[in-house]
Coordinates of C-alpha atoms in Angstrom, one line a residue:
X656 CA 20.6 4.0 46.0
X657 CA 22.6 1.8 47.4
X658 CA 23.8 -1.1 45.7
X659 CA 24.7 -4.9 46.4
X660 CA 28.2 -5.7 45.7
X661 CA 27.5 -9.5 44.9
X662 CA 24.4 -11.1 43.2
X663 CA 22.7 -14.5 42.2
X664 CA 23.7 -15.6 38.7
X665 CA 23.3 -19.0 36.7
X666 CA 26.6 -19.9 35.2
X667 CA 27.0 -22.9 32.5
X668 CA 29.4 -25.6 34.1
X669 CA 30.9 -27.2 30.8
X670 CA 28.6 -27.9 27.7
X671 CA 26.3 -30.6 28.2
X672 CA 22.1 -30.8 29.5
X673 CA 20.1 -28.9 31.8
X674 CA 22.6 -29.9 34.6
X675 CA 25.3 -27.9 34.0
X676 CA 23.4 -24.8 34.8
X677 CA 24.2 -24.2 38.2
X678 CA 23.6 -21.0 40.4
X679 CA 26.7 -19.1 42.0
X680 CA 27.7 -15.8 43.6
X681 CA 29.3 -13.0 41.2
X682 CA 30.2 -9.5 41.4
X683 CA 27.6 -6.7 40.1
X684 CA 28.4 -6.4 36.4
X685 CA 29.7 -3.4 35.8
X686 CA 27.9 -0.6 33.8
X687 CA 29.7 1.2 30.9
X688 CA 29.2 4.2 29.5
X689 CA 26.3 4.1 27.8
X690 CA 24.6 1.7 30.1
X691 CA 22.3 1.4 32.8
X692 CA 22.3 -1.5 35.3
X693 CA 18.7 -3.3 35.5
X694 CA 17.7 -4.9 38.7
X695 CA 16.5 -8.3 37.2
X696 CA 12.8 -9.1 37.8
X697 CA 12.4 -11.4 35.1
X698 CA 14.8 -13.4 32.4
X699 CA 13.3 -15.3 29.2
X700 CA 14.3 -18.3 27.9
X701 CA 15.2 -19.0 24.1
X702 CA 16.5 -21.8 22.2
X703 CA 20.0 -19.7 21.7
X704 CA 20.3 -20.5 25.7
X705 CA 20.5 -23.9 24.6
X706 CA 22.8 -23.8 22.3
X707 CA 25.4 -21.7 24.5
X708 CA 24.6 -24.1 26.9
X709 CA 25.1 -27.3 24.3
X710 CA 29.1 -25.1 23.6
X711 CA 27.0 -24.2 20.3
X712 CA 26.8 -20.7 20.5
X713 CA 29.7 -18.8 22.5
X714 CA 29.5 -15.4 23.8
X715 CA 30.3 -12.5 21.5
X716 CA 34.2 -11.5 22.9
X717 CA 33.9 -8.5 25.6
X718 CA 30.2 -9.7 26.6
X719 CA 28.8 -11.4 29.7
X720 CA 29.4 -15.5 29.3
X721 CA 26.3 -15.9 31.6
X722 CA 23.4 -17.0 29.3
X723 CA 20.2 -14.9 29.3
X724 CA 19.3 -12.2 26.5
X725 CA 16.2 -10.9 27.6
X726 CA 15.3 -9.2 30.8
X727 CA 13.0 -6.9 32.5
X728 CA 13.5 -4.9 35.8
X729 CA 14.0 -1.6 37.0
X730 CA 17.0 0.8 36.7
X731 CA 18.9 1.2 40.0
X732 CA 22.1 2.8 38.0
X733 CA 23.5 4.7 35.3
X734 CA 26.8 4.6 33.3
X735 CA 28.5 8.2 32.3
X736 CA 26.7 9.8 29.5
X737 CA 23.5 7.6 29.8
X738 CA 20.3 9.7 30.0
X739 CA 17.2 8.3 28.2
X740 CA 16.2 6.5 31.2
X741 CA 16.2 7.5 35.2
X742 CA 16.7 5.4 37.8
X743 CA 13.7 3.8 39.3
X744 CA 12.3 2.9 35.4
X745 CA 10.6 -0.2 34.5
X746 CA 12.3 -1.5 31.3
X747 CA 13.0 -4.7 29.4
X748 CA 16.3 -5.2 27.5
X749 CA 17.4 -7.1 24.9
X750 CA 20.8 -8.0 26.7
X751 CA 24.1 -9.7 24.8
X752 CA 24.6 -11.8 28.0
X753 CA 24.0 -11.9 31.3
X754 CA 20.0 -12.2 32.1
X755 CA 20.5 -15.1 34.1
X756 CA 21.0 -12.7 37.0
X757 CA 20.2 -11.0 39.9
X758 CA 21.4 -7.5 37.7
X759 CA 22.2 -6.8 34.0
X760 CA 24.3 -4.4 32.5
X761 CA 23.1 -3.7 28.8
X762 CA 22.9 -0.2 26.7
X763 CA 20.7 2.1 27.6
X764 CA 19.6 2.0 23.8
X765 CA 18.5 -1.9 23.9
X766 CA 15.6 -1.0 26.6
X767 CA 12.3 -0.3 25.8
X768 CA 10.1 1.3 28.7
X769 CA 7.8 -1.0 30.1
X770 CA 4.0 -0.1 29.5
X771 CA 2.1 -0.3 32.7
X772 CA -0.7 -2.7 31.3
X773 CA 2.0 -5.9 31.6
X774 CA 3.3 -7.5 33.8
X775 CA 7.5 -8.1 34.6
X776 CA 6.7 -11.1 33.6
X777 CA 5.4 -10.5 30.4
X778 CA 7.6 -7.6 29.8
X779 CA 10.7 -10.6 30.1
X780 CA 9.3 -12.4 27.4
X781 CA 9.3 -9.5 24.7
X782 CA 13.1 -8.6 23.9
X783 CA 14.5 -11.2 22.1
X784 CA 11.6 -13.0 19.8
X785 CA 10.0 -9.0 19.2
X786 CA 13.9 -7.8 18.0
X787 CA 14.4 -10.9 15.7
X788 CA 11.0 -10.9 14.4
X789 CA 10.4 -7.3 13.6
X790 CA 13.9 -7.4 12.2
X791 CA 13.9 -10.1 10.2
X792 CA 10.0 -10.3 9.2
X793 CA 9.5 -6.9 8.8
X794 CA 12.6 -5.1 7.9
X795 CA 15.0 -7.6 5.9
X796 CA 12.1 -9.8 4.8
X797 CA 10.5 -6.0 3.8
X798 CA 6.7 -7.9 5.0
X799 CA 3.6 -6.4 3.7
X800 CA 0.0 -5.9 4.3
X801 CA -2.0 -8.6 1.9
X802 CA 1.2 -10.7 1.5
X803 CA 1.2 -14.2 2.6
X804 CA 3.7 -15.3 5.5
X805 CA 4.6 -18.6 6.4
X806 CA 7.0 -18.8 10.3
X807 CA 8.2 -22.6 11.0
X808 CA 7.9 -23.8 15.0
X809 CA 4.9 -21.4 15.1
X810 CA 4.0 -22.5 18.9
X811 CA 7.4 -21.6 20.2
X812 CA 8.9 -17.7 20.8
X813 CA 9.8 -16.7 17.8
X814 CA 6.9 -18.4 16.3
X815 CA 3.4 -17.0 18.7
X816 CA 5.2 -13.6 18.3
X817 CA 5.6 -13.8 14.2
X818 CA 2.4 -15.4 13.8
X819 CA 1.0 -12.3 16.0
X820 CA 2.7 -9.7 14.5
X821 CA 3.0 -10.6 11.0
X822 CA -1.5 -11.1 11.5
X823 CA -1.5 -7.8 13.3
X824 CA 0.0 -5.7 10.2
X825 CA -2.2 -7.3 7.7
X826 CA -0.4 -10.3 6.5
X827 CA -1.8 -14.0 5.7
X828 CA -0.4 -16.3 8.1
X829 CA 0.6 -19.8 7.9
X830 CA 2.6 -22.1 10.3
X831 CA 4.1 -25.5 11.2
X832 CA 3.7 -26.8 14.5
X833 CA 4.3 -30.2 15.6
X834 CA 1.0 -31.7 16.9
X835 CA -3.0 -31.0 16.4
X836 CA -3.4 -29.2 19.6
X837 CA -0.8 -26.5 18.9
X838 CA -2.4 -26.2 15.2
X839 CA -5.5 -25.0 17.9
X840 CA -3.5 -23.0 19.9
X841 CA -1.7 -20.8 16.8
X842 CA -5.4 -20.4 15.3
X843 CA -5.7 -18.4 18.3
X844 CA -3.1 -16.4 17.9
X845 CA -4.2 -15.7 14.2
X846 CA -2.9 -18.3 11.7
X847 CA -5.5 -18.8 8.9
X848 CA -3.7 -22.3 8.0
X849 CA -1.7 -24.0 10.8
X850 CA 0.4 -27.1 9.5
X851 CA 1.2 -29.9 11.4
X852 CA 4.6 -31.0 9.9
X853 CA 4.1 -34.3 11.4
X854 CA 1.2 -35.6 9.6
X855 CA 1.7 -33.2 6.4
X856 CA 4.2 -31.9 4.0
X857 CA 4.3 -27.8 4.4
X858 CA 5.4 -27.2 0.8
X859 CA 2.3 -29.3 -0.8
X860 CA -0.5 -27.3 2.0
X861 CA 0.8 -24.2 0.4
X862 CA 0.8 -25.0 -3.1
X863 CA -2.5 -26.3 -2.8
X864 CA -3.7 -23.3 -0.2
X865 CA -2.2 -20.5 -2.7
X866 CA -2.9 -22.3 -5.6
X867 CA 0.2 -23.0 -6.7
X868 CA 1.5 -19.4 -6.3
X869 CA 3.3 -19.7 -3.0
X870 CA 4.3 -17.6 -0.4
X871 CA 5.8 -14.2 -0.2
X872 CA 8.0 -14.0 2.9
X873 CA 9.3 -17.4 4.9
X874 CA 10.7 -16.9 8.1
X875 CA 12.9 -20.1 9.2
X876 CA 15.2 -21.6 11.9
X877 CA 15.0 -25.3 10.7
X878 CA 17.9 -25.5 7.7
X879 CA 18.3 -28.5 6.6
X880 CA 16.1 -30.0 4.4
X881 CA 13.8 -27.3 4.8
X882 CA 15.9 -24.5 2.8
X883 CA 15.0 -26.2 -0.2
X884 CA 11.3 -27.4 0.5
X885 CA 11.5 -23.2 1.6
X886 CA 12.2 -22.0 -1.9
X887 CA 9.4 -24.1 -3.6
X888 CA 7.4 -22.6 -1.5
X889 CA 8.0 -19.2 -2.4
X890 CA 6.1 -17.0 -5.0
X891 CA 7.8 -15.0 -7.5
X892 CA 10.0 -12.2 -5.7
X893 CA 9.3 -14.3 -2.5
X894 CA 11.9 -13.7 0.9
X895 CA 13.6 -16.5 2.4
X896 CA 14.6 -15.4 6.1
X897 CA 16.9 -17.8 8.2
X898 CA 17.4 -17.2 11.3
X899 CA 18.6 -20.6 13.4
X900 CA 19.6 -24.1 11.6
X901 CA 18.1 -27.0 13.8
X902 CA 18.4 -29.4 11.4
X903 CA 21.9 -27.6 10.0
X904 CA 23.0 -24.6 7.9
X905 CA 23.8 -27.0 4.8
X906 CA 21.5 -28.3 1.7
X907 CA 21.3 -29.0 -1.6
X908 CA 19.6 -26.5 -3.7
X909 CA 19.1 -25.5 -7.6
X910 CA 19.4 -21.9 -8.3
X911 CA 17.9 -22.0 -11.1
X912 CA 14.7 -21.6 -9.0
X913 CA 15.6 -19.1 -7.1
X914 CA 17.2 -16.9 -10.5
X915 CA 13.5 -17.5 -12.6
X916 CA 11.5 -17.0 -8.8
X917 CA 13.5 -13.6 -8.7
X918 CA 13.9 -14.8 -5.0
X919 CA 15.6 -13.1 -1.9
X920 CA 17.8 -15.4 0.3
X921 CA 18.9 -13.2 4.0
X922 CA 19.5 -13.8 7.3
X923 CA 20.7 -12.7 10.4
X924 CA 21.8 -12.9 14.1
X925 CA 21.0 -9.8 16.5
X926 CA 23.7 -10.9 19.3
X927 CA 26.8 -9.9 17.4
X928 CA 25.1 -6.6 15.7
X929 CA 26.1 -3.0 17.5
X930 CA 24.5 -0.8 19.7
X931 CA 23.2 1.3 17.4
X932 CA 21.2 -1.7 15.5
X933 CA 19.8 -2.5 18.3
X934 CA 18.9 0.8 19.1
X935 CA 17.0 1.5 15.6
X936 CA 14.9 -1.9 16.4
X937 CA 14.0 -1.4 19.4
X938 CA 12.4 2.3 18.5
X939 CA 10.3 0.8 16.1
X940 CA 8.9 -1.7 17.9
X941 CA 8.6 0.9 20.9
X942 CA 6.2 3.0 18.1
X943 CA 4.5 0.3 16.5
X944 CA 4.4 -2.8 18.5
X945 CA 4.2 -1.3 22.4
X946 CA 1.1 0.3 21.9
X947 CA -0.2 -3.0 20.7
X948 CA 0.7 -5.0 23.3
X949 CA -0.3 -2.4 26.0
X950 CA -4.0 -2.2 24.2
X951 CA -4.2 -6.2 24.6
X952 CA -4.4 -6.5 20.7
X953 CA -0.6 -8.8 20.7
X954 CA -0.6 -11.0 23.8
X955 CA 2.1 -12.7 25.3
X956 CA 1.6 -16.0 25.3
X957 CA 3.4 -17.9 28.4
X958 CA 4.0 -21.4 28.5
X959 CA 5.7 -21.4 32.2
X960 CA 7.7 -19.6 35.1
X961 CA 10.8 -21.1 36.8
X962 CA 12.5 -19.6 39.6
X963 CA 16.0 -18.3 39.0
X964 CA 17.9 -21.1 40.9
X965 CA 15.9 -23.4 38.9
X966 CA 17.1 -22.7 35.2
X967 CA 18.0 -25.9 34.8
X968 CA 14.4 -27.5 34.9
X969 CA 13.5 -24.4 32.5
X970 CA 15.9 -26.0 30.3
X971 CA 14.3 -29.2 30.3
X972 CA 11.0 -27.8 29.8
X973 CA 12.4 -26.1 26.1
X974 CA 14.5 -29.1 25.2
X975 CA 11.3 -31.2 25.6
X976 CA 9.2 -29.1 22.6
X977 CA 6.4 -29.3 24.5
X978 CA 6.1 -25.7 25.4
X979 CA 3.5 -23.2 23.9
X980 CA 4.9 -19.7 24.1
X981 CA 7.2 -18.5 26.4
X982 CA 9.2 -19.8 29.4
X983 CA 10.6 -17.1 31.6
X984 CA 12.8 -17.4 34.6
X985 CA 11.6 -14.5 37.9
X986 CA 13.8 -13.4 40.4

């Protein structure tokens, strides 16, 4: 096949807004061994896109410094030694970098085939809120059926796909959300008790909900006052999983609680984790989730599509918190 030896590709000008995403000409991204090269069809957006863009959250040294780290496409190449894919597959990828582009390079272990029943678009919108959730949810926070869950900013990625999931494998669901009509719109998705942290305090609905007994697993990327708010609300043996800080990464907190609670405080960030991690989450969810989403049973819920040379009013879109679901990027 022959190949372009340029492409399309959003670059961040400087930290600052939506305006400093700006589209350019690059050079193909070259493809390791290991890899494959993915013809971009689709890119999702996530709040870390933000933060690289904001000069919050720089790329991992020896990765692409163009944002993007989700994508889905179709294999036009492979790097030596890579052979659990052919060219001409329909994948997504969770990508380290570099899905703001006309091509990817990523490891050929971070793609999961593409099921026929979804669409590119769709398939974009998968990588990076599936990976975190079913790593953090489900394997750190160790999630169980008949446990009760409680996901923060349930109307955004992270937050349609927990609520979905965590529902899915037999959990109790609950979730804040920041206004009545996305209480409505995660009771479709299968919350039993949606929260509107505007109007109500999280920790007291789930006292009185549970009956004093809390939760068993919180997954969180508020910080902040939150963390502790987070551990009153956590049964005995209860998980606290962080995986952002929106409102920052410091509190004040009495251990004392969590030493009587027997509690579990984790976290995590998948961008910096190998290859191989990567590669272990995204069988899993190729086992238990894919056949899920390709029977209709997990939807993906999309907020909005932007062309690639307009990122920047993508941006705008998830800086405004009005989005429900995803916002993915086609080329």
């Amino acid at each position: 096949m022959s190949l372009p030896t340029t492409m399309k590709a959003v670059v961040i000008n400087g930290a600052g807004g939506p305006e400093v995403l700006t589209m350019t000409e690059l050079p193909l991204p070259e493809v390791k061994a290991g890899e494959v090269l993915i013809k971009v069809a689709a890119a999702g957006v996530n709040r870390p896109d933000v933060l690289q863009r904001q000069g919050n959250y720089p790329a991992p040294k020896g990765h692409s410094e163009l944002p993007g780290l989700e994508v889905s496409g179709t294999i036009v190449a492979l790097g030596e030694g890579a052979k659990r894919f052919t060219i001409g597959d329909a994948v997504m990828a969770l990508v380290p970098g570099g899905g703001y582009a006309e091509y990817a390079a990523v490891s050929e272990l971070a793609c999961i085939a593409k099921p026929d029943a979804i669409s590119f678009i769709e398939a974009a919108a998968i990588p990076e809120t599936f990976f975190t959730v079913w790593h953090n949810v489900f394997q750190r926070g160790q999630l169980e059926a008949g446990e009760k869950f409680l996901v923060h900013g349930g109307s955004g990625g992270i937050g349609v796909t927990a609520v979905q999931l965590a529902k899915a494998f037999g959990a109790t669901v609950f979730t804040t959300v920041g206004s009545d009509e996305k209480c409505e719109e995660v009771r479709k998705l299968g919350a039993d008790v949606a929260i509107n942290y505007r109007t109500q305090d999280f920790a007291q609905v789930i006292k009185t909900e549970t009956a004093g007994k809390g939760v068993n697993v919180i997954l969180d990327m508020v910080g902040g006052d939150y963390i502790e708010k987070n551990i009153r609300s956590l049964a005995d043996d209860g998980r606290l999983v962080n995986i952002a800080f929106q409102r920052g990464s410091t509190a004040t907190v009495d251990f004392m609680r969590v030493m009587l609670k027997r509690l579990t405080l984790t976290g995590s960030t998948l961008r910096i984790r190998s290859n191989e991690v990567k590669g272990d989450i995204a069988s899993a969810i190729a086992e238990k989730v894919v056949p899920l989403i390709a029977s209709g049973k997990i939807k993906i819920p999309l907020d909005s599509t932007y062309p690639l040379a307009d990122a920047a009013e993508a941006h705008k879109r998830i800086d405004s918190g009005a989005h429900i679901g995803k916002i993915v990027l086609t080329i």
